[in-house]
Amino acid sequence: MLASTDFIPATPISRRRRLADAQALSSRKPQLPATGFAIAAAMLLAGCASTQSALIPGGAAAPVAAQWHAPLPHGGQLADMSQWWAQFDDPLMLRLIEAGQQVSPTLAQASARIADARAASVTQSAALMPSLDAGISSSRGRSELGTPIGTSYSADLQVGWELDVFGAGRAAANAAQARLESSRAGWHDARVSVAAEVATTYVELRACEAQIQLAETDAQSRARTSRVTSLAVNAGFQPPASADLASASAAQGKVALIQRRTQCDLLIRALNALTAQDEAALRRDLGTGTGLLPRPAELGVAAMPAQVLAQRPDIYAAARDVMAASAESDQARAQRWPRIALAGNIGTTRIDSGGVSAGGTVWSIGPVTVTLPLFDGGTRLANAQAARARYEAATIVYSARLREAIRDVQIALVTLDSAAMRGKDVLIAANGFERSFAAAEASYQAGTASLFELEDARRSMVAGQSAVIELHRERVSAWIALYRALGGGWSPAGVHAVRNEAAG
């Protein structure tokens, strides 16, 4: 399961702490009042730094319909989605889904993006804190003519801190954190997509196997009819044209069977590519339950589209991308303002020369460096404009993702409703065509029906039986599509509740 909490919070240093640090530093060196004043002024300015809103900026909002414009399924609950695959009662499909998720390059890339975003978040958060470096040095030599050779040793600590007066650092940390949350949600979305793709391919394969069984039965029936007709023609009971028609019908049945077998073979290879299973072992496993389509448990759909959108990891990721782009825009604007940095060091030095040793402690606070951008040829302004353009692009992507999510759910709902409405009539038609063919076959054998009537009844029967299989496949695939459209059991709490799943 995905890791979602191993991040460093981008918590700013409090204003009280900043002022306390400034007072402590200034009290250590009262002979430099200008330094203490500059630090205190910088701390007060830092209290006015802009902060990133926790909500999506209003400009990124997109209208969402108050209700669905498609019939909702009657069964199931949203809570069932987290364990929905297990309710198929098809262990092989479950195992193939797990295998597909383990070897998916999409998931591997998503995991790598999480690691990259996590490192960037740590880097940006650390940039808000002071840096501390240690140095050690040693030298030996003669400092002046006529003096003995001496050895000097020194060790010091150097402190540097760039004060985030105008919020550029805080905005960068917020952007990195939003990117991290987006990458985690993207991993969940990839995981759901892989599961849905494997399951859909598996269902198509099982439906194809059922169609093969139907095609084999039909081809055998056509071949028998061709043999009987040839005997009748040779005996003079049927015209020669009947033998030609029966032979053509038998050949047509063989062609249809070969086409179905080719289609199934391609689906097996597609499933093999998705799961990286040994093909021979996969074919053996698929040999059990040939032509049996899984029967999924029904899902409930929230009456309000907004509730469904809250369950989609891709929507969450797009929203976090908007927040990141907004923070990066704030960062670019803040970089047009002055930058203030503080440095300091403390160390100890020891000198041994001519049998005499001397040592002591040295320290300094400062300088306080203020960097004021005066002229850069418009670089900072262009950077701010580019960041703003990226924010606007992110809002467009977010709005489009909302519309796509609504469309995905609507399509799945309409397909399910259509399958439900057609189900009874498809079965009635298939049963009727089977009875009609049985009657036509009996009449043909009795000599009261022509071969044309028999073949016409056969085509209707095969089409009816094929429609039943296709309807079942369509219905199961629509449930899988609905599962995918509803977010696959994901919730925003999952971004913060699980730890190190993607890395594991």
XYZ file of C-alpha atoms in Angstrom:
504
model
C 0.000 0.000 0.000
C 1.176 3.514 -0.683
C 3.210 5.517 1.780
C 1.532 8.826 2.391
C 2.865 10.399 5.577
C 6.655 10.273 5.435
C 7.133 13.918 4.612
C 8.720 16.797 6.469
C 6.067 19.374 7.395
C 6.818 22.755 5.912
C 6.243 24.546 9.238
C 7.612 28.095 9.378
C 9.749 29.276 12.285
C 7.514 31.284 14.562
C 7.793 35.020 14.766
C 8.314 34.834 18.537
C 11.267 32.526 18.067
C 12.723 34.788 15.395
C 12.499 37.818 17.670
C 14.002 35.858 20.550
C 16.927 34.819 18.387
C 17.414 38.404 17.272
C 17.442 39.678 20.859
C 19.916 37.018 21.928
C 22.274 37.790 19.089
C 22.123 41.539 19.632
C 22.691 41.184 23.390
C 25.911 39.270 22.771
C 27.352 42.133 20.794
C 26.010 45.447 22.127
C 28.795 47.359 20.421
C 27.035 46.705 17.064
C 23.542 48.157 17.530
C 23.035 48.478 13.780
C 23.328 44.704 13.384
C 20.717 44.004 16.029
C 18.394 46.595 14.568
C 18.731 45.132 11.079
C 17.967 41.638 12.329
C 14.944 42.774 14.334
C 13.617 44.691 11.348
C 14.050 41.643 9.157
C 12.145 39.501 11.650
C 9.253 41.942 11.734
C 9.103 41.958 7.951
C 9.080 38.170 7.953
C 5.878 38.264 9.975
C 4.225 39.885 6.982
C 5.246 37.129 4.548
C 2.482 35.743 2.385
C 1.159 32.254 3.120
C -0.300 29.695 0.739
C -3.975 29.021 1.151
C -4.892 25.430 1.985
C -7.763 25.619 -0.469
C -7.746 25.526 -4.231
C -7.714 29.094 -5.559
C -11.125 30.242 -6.648
C -10.005 30.733 -10.220
C -9.470 26.986 -10.534
C -13.001 26.075 -9.551
C -15.180 24.401 -12.148
C -18.970 24.035 -12.071
C -20.210 20.578 -11.101
C -23.752 19.400 -11.731
C -25.962 19.014 -8.673
C -27.130 15.557 -9.746
C -26.452 12.805 -12.258
C -28.199 12.825 -15.615
C -28.144 9.030 -15.846
C -29.947 6.279 -13.902
C -28.087 5.089 -10.798
C -27.640 1.373 -10.036
C -29.803 0.134 -7.212
C -27.439 -2.231 -5.384
C -24.179 -2.047 -3.492
C -22.472 0.433 -1.239
C -19.550 2.747 -1.772
C -17.736 1.114 1.131
C -17.585 -2.130 -0.853
C -15.139 -0.642 -3.360
C -11.979 -1.205 -1.318
C -12.556 -4.980 -1.435
C -14.512 -5.049 -4.661
C -12.199 -7.307 -6.655
C -12.435 -10.039 -4.030
C -16.219 -10.075 -4.516
C -15.792 -11.335 -8.094
C -15.125 -14.810 -6.690
C -12.475 -15.339 -9.376
C -9.086 -16.044 -7.717
C -7.236 -16.136 -11.032
C -8.380 -12.658 -12.004
C -7.394 -11.384 -8.565
C -3.948 -12.936 -8.898
C -3.466 -11.456 -12.361
C -4.427 -8.005 -11.094
C -1.844 -8.242 -8.319
C 0.786 -9.451 -10.785
C -0.027 -6.598 -13.138
C 0.372 -4.035 -10.368
C 3.716 -5.496 -9.313
C 5.294 -5.268 -12.768
C 3.521 -2.189 -14.114
C 6.007 0.377 -15.471
C 3.385 3.053 -14.887
C 3.322 2.274 -11.179
C 7.118 2.093 -11.061
C 7.339 5.540 -12.638
C 4.757 6.850 -10.176
C 6.832 5.485 -7.279
C 9.929 7.194 -8.663
C 8.005 10.468 -8.938
C 7.013 10.136 -5.286
C 10.649 9.683 -4.260
C 11.666 12.693 -6.345
C 8.870 14.862 -4.942
C 9.653 13.763 -1.383
C 13.305 14.755 -1.788
C 12.289 18.113 -3.274
C 9.933 18.723 -0.343
C 12.720 18.010 2.145
C 15.066 20.333 0.259
C 12.621 23.247 0.149
C 11.620 22.837 3.796
C 15.255 22.693 4.864
C 15.946 25.917 2.968
C 13.791 27.770 5.518
C 16.123 26.759 8.337
C 19.599 28.049 9.219
C 22.572 26.146 7.847
C 25.444 25.060 10.091
C 28.868 24.056 8.786
C 32.010 22.998 10.651
C 35.584 23.580 9.527
C 38.942 22.331 10.781
C 42.324 23.484 9.488
C 45.990 23.084 10.346
C 49.114 24.761 8.933
C 52.846 24.857 9.650
C 55.333 27.500 8.576
C 57.194 30.703 9.365
C 55.052 33.782 9.460
C 57.938 36.342 9.414
C 61.683 36.362 8.885
C 63.592 35.599 12.021
C 60.701 33.927 13.783
C 60.666 30.238 14.643
C 58.637 27.748 12.687
C 55.192 27.353 14.158
C 52.087 25.220 13.846
C 48.582 26.612 13.969
C 45.290 24.786 14.486
C 41.786 26.142 14.148
C 38.228 24.843 14.299
C 35.080 26.845 13.740
C 31.313 26.664 13.229
C 29.722 28.791 10.515
C 26.044 29.714 10.557
C 24.125 31.046 7.583
C 20.463 31.945 7.321
C 18.563 33.547 4.491
C 15.520 35.163 6.037
C 12.276 34.426 4.221
C 11.087 38.001 4.472
C 8.761 38.067 1.474
C 7.666 34.429 1.517
C 9.608 33.029 -1.442
C 10.981 30.142 0.615
C 7.640 29.374 2.208
C 5.951 29.383 -1.217
C 8.605 27.015 -2.576
C 8.064 24.649 0.364
C 4.293 24.758 -0.131
C 4.695 24.023 -3.836
C 6.984 21.069 -3.138
C 4.561 19.672 -0.569
C 1.654 19.989 -3.009
C 3.694 18.217 -5.689
C 4.429 15.416 -3.239
C 0.744 14.954 -2.422
C -0.083 15.064 -6.130
C 2.472 12.356 -6.902
C 1.068 10.139 -4.154
C -2.462 10.507 -5.489
C -1.094 9.846 -8.966
C 0.307 6.534 -7.718
C -3.135 5.543 -6.441
C -4.693 6.525 -9.759
C -2.147 4.445 -11.672
C -2.802 1.488 -9.386
C -6.547 1.635 -10.026
C -6.002 2.055 -13.769
C -3.730 -0.990 -13.961
C -6.233 -3.111 -12.041
C -9.081 -2.004 -14.311
C -7.045 -2.644 -17.469
C -6.044 -6.158 -16.393
C -9.604 -6.983 -15.318
C -11.117 -5.661 -18.546
C -8.677 -7.681 -20.650
C -9.434 -10.773 -18.580
C -13.180 -10.316 -19.025
C -12.776 -9.826 -22.776
C -10.742 -13.032 -22.933
C -13.365 -15.034 -21.042
C -16.072 -13.659 -23.331
C -13.958 -14.556 -26.353
C -13.587 -18.105 -25.019
C -17.357 -18.343 -24.693
C -17.680 -17.121 -28.269
C -15.188 -19.813 -29.344
C -17.323 -22.493 -27.734
C -20.315 -21.145 -29.625
C -18.323 -20.961 -32.880
C -17.070 -24.537 -32.439
C -20.600 -25.845 -31.925
C -21.814 -23.874 -34.919
C -18.935 -25.057 -37.137
C -19.560 -28.682 -36.181
C -23.269 -28.298 -36.941
C -22.523 -26.730 -40.324
C -20.090 -29.537 -41.150
C -22.684 -32.191 -40.295
C -25.275 -30.448 -42.430
C -22.796 -30.293 -45.310
C -22.097 -34.031 -45.097
C -25.792 -34.953 -44.923
C -26.605 -32.635 -47.799
C -23.843 -34.130 -49.945
C -25.275 -37.597 -49.353
C -28.755 -36.359 -50.269
C -27.455 -34.724 -53.446
C -25.595 -37.881 -54.454
C -28.772 -39.889 -53.883
C -30.735 -37.470 -56.012
C -32.926 -36.145 -53.178
C -31.462 -32.619 -53.267
C -30.359 -30.382 -56.129
C -26.583 -29.797 -56.560
C -26.993 -26.174 -55.470
C -27.883 -27.385 -51.974
C -24.492 -29.107 -51.673
C -22.724 -25.907 -52.730
C -24.654 -23.869 -50.171
C -23.983 -26.357 -47.386
C -20.281 -26.519 -48.248
C -20.037 -22.712 -48.285
C -21.810 -22.546 -44.939
C -19.366 -25.064 -43.431
C -16.403 -23.052 -44.733
C -17.898 -19.892 -43.290
C -18.192 -21.585 -39.907
C -14.510 -22.558 -40.017
C -13.498 -18.997 -40.881
C -15.511 -17.598 -37.972
C -13.916 -20.127 -35.617
C -10.391 -19.245 -36.760
C -11.124 -15.544 -36.295
C -12.364 -16.131 -32.753
C -9.315 -18.215 -31.877
C -7.019 -15.523 -33.233
C -8.818 -12.880 -31.193
C -8.487 -14.963 -28.024
C -4.815 -15.616 -28.703
C -4.192 -11.884 -29.020
C -6.011 -11.260 -25.733
C -3.879 -13.886 -23.974
C -0.755 -12.167 -25.258
C -2.099 -8.807 -24.098
C -2.774 -10.262 -20.653
C 0.702 -11.767 -20.641
C 2.210 -8.362 -21.461
C 0.251 -6.709 -18.645
C 1.195 -9.275 -15.996
C 4.611 -10.550 -17.189
C 3.493 -14.101 -16.469
C 5.065 -17.107 -18.170
C 2.849 -17.604 -21.213
C 2.715 -21.388 -20.957
C 1.787 -21.220 -17.271
C -0.748 -18.488 -17.996
C -2.435 -20.603 -20.649
C -2.610 -23.537 -18.225
C -4.184 -21.354 -15.557
C -6.664 -19.933 -18.043
C -7.647 -23.453 -19.065
C -9.624 -23.687 -15.829
C -12.924 -21.873 -16.102
C -12.751 -21.400 -19.861
C -15.574 -19.231 -21.130
C -16.868 -18.399 -17.644
C -17.241 -14.661 -17.163
C -16.832 -13.297 -13.623
C -19.865 -11.837 -11.918
C -19.069 -8.627 -10.031
C -20.856 -7.309 -6.992
C -22.896 -4.200 -7.692
C -21.628 -0.805 -6.634
C -23.597 2.077 -5.201
C -23.070 5.575 -6.552
C -23.388 8.699 -4.448
C -26.314 10.817 -5.559
C -24.177 13.979 -5.597
C -21.451 14.198 -8.273
C -19.295 16.249 -5.895
C -19.110 13.252 -3.561
C -17.813 11.091 -6.393
C -15.215 13.671 -7.401
C -13.910 13.645 -3.837
C -13.084 9.941 -4.286
C -11.012 10.341 -7.467
C -7.233 10.400 -6.959
C -6.666 12.032 -10.347
C -8.926 14.935 -9.352
C -7.059 15.285 -6.064
C -3.738 15.216 -7.929
C -4.903 17.872 -10.390
C -6.068 20.071 -7.506
C -2.682 19.731 -5.809
C -1.000 20.645 -9.092
C -3.056 23.848 -9.131
C -1.989 24.622 -5.571
C 1.645 23.939 -6.445
C 1.470 26.208 -9.491
C -0.133 28.941 -7.384
C 2.630 28.664 -4.788
C 5.288 28.738 -7.496
C 3.695 31.903 -8.859
C 3.909 33.448 -5.375
C 7.545 32.375 -5.190
C 8.382 33.977 -8.533
C 6.764 37.256 -7.475
C 8.557 37.243 -4.120
C 11.921 36.800 -5.803
C 11.549 40.282 -7.275
C 11.949 41.731 -3.775
C 15.148 42.169 -1.737
C 16.840 39.188 -0.093
C 18.277 39.342 3.407
C 20.874 36.885 4.673
C 22.602 36.598 8.037
C 25.963 34.948 8.704
C 27.982 34.254 11.817
C 30.760 32.050 13.102
C 32.515 30.964 16.269
C 35.787 29.085 16.476
C 38.965 28.394 18.371
C 42.581 28.873 17.256
C 45.836 27.554 18.721
C 49.396 28.411 17.654
C 52.548 26.527 18.732
C 55.794 28.307 17.830
C 59.256 28.173 19.418
C 58.016 26.297 22.431
C 55.371 28.892 23.121
C 51.676 28.128 22.745
C 48.824 30.590 22.448
C 45.159 30.114 21.735
C 41.747 31.641 22.039
C 38.179 31.820 20.835
C 37.034 34.051 18.023
C 33.495 34.804 16.961
C 31.476 37.199 14.883
C 27.890 38.004 14.045
C 27.286 39.279 10.577
C 27.412 40.523 8.086
C 23.727 41.045 7.431
C 23.553 41.065 3.659
C 20.709 42.771 1.826
C 20.563 42.017 -1.886
C 18.378 44.422 -3.821
C 17.586 43.537 -7.445
C 18.036 46.653 -9.548
C 18.372 45.504 -13.129
C 18.210 42.009 -14.611
C 16.963 42.690 -18.106
C 13.424 41.653 -17.142
C 14.378 38.120 -16.071
C 12.499 38.139 -12.761
C 9.403 39.690 -14.302
C 9.446 37.106 -17.085
C 9.817 34.320 -14.524
C 6.797 35.646 -12.633
C 4.755 35.849 -15.826
C 5.770 32.319 -16.818
C 4.796 30.995 -13.389
C 1.434 32.710 -13.681
C 0.909 31.137 -17.106
C 1.718 27.706 -15.651
C -0.850 28.313 -12.934
C -3.505 29.183 -15.492
C -2.620 26.058 -17.475
C -2.970 23.954 -14.318
C -6.434 25.391 -13.659
C -7.487 24.471 -17.197
C -6.228 20.918 -16.717
C -8.069 20.711 -13.399
C -11.351 21.875 -14.927
C -10.956 19.452 -17.828
C -10.255 16.613 -15.403
C -13.482 17.386 -13.562
C -15.473 17.205 -16.772
C -13.751 13.974 -17.778
C -14.554 12.424 -14.412
C -18.237 13.280 -14.736
C -18.238 11.941 -18.293
C -16.606 8.653 -17.222
C -19.238 8.048 -14.558
C -22.099 9.036 -16.865
C -20.899 6.679 -19.623
C -20.593 3.765 -17.208
C -24.035 4.454 -15.744
C -25.682 4.729 -19.153
C -24.008 1.506 -20.311
C -25.147 -0.355 -17.206
C -28.681 0.939 -17.560
C -28.754 -0.022 -21.227
C -27.496 -3.533 -20.438
C -30.116 -3.937 -17.729
C -32.934 -2.835 -20.024
C -31.799 -5.125 -22.847
C -31.099 -8.163 -20.675
C -34.574 -9.684 -20.628
C -35.241 -9.133 -24.319
C -31.848 -10.531 -25.342
C -32.569 -13.751 -23.446
C -36.075 -14.004 -24.923
C -34.642 -13.529 -28.409
C -31.865 -16.092 -27.887
C -34.281 -18.708 -26.538
C -36.732 -18.061 -29.349
C -34.036 -18.392 -32.026
C -32.835 -21.661 -30.477
C -36.344 -23.115 -30.603
C -36.784 -21.843 -34.153
C -33.551 -23.505 -35.268
C -34.485 -26.778 -33.592
C -37.811 -26.734 -35.453
C -36.144 -25.811 -38.757
C -33.565 -28.571 -38.334
C -36.294 -31.152 -37.662
C -38.251 -29.937 -40.691
C -35.152 -30.084 -42.882
C -34.406 -33.637 -41.815
C -38.033 -34.527 -42.555
C -37.746 -32.921 -45.972
C -40.357 -30.245 -45.308
C -37.924 -27.320 -45.062
C -35.215 -26.150 -47.425
C -31.552 -25.745 -46.603
C -31.976 -22.005 -47.024
C -34.540 -21.958 -44.216
C -32.224 -24.035 -42.026
C -29.220 -21.745 -42.588
C -31.299 -18.657 -41.953
C -32.512 -20.125 -38.661
C -28.939 -21.067 -37.777
C -27.633 -17.552 -38.357
C -30.382 -16.128 -36.160
C -29.654 -18.644 -33.385
C -25.891 -17.992 -33.416
C -26.464 -14.235 -33.429
C -28.845 -14.537 -30.477
C -26.449 -16.665 -28.421
C -23.551 -14.364 -29.276
C -25.626 -11.365 -28.167
C -26.139 -12.975 -24.745
C -22.380 -13.424 -24.308
C -21.657 -9.917 -25.553
C -24.250 -8.406 -23.228
C -22.692 -10.176 -20.249
C -19.243 -8.935 -21.257
C -20.553 -5.412 -21.748
C -22.205 -5.431 -18.340
C -19.125 -6.687 -16.471
C -16.872 -4.252 -18.343
C -19.241 -1.405 -17.472
C -19.026 -2.297 -13.781
C -15.241 -2.252 -14.030
C -15.394 1.113 -15.807
C -17.672 2.431 -13.071
C -15.250 1.189 -10.421
C -12.478 3.062 -12.219
C -14.619 6.178 -12.640
C -15.509 6.196 -8.931
C -11.854 6.228 -7.918
C -11.394 2.572 -7.042
C -12.086 2.951 -3.337
C -9.552 5.751 -2.844
C -10.164 8.610 -0.414
C -8.182 11.800 0.281
C -7.412 10.485 3.763
C -5.366 7.759 2.099
C -2.749 10.321 1.047
C -1.896 10.953 4.699
C -2.803 7.636 6.311
C -0.464 5.058 4.786
C 3.333 5.041 4.986
C 5.944 3.838 2.487
C 3.617 1.642 0.390
C 4.823 2.869 -2.960
C 8.438 2.451 -1.911
C 7.718 -1.072 -0.704
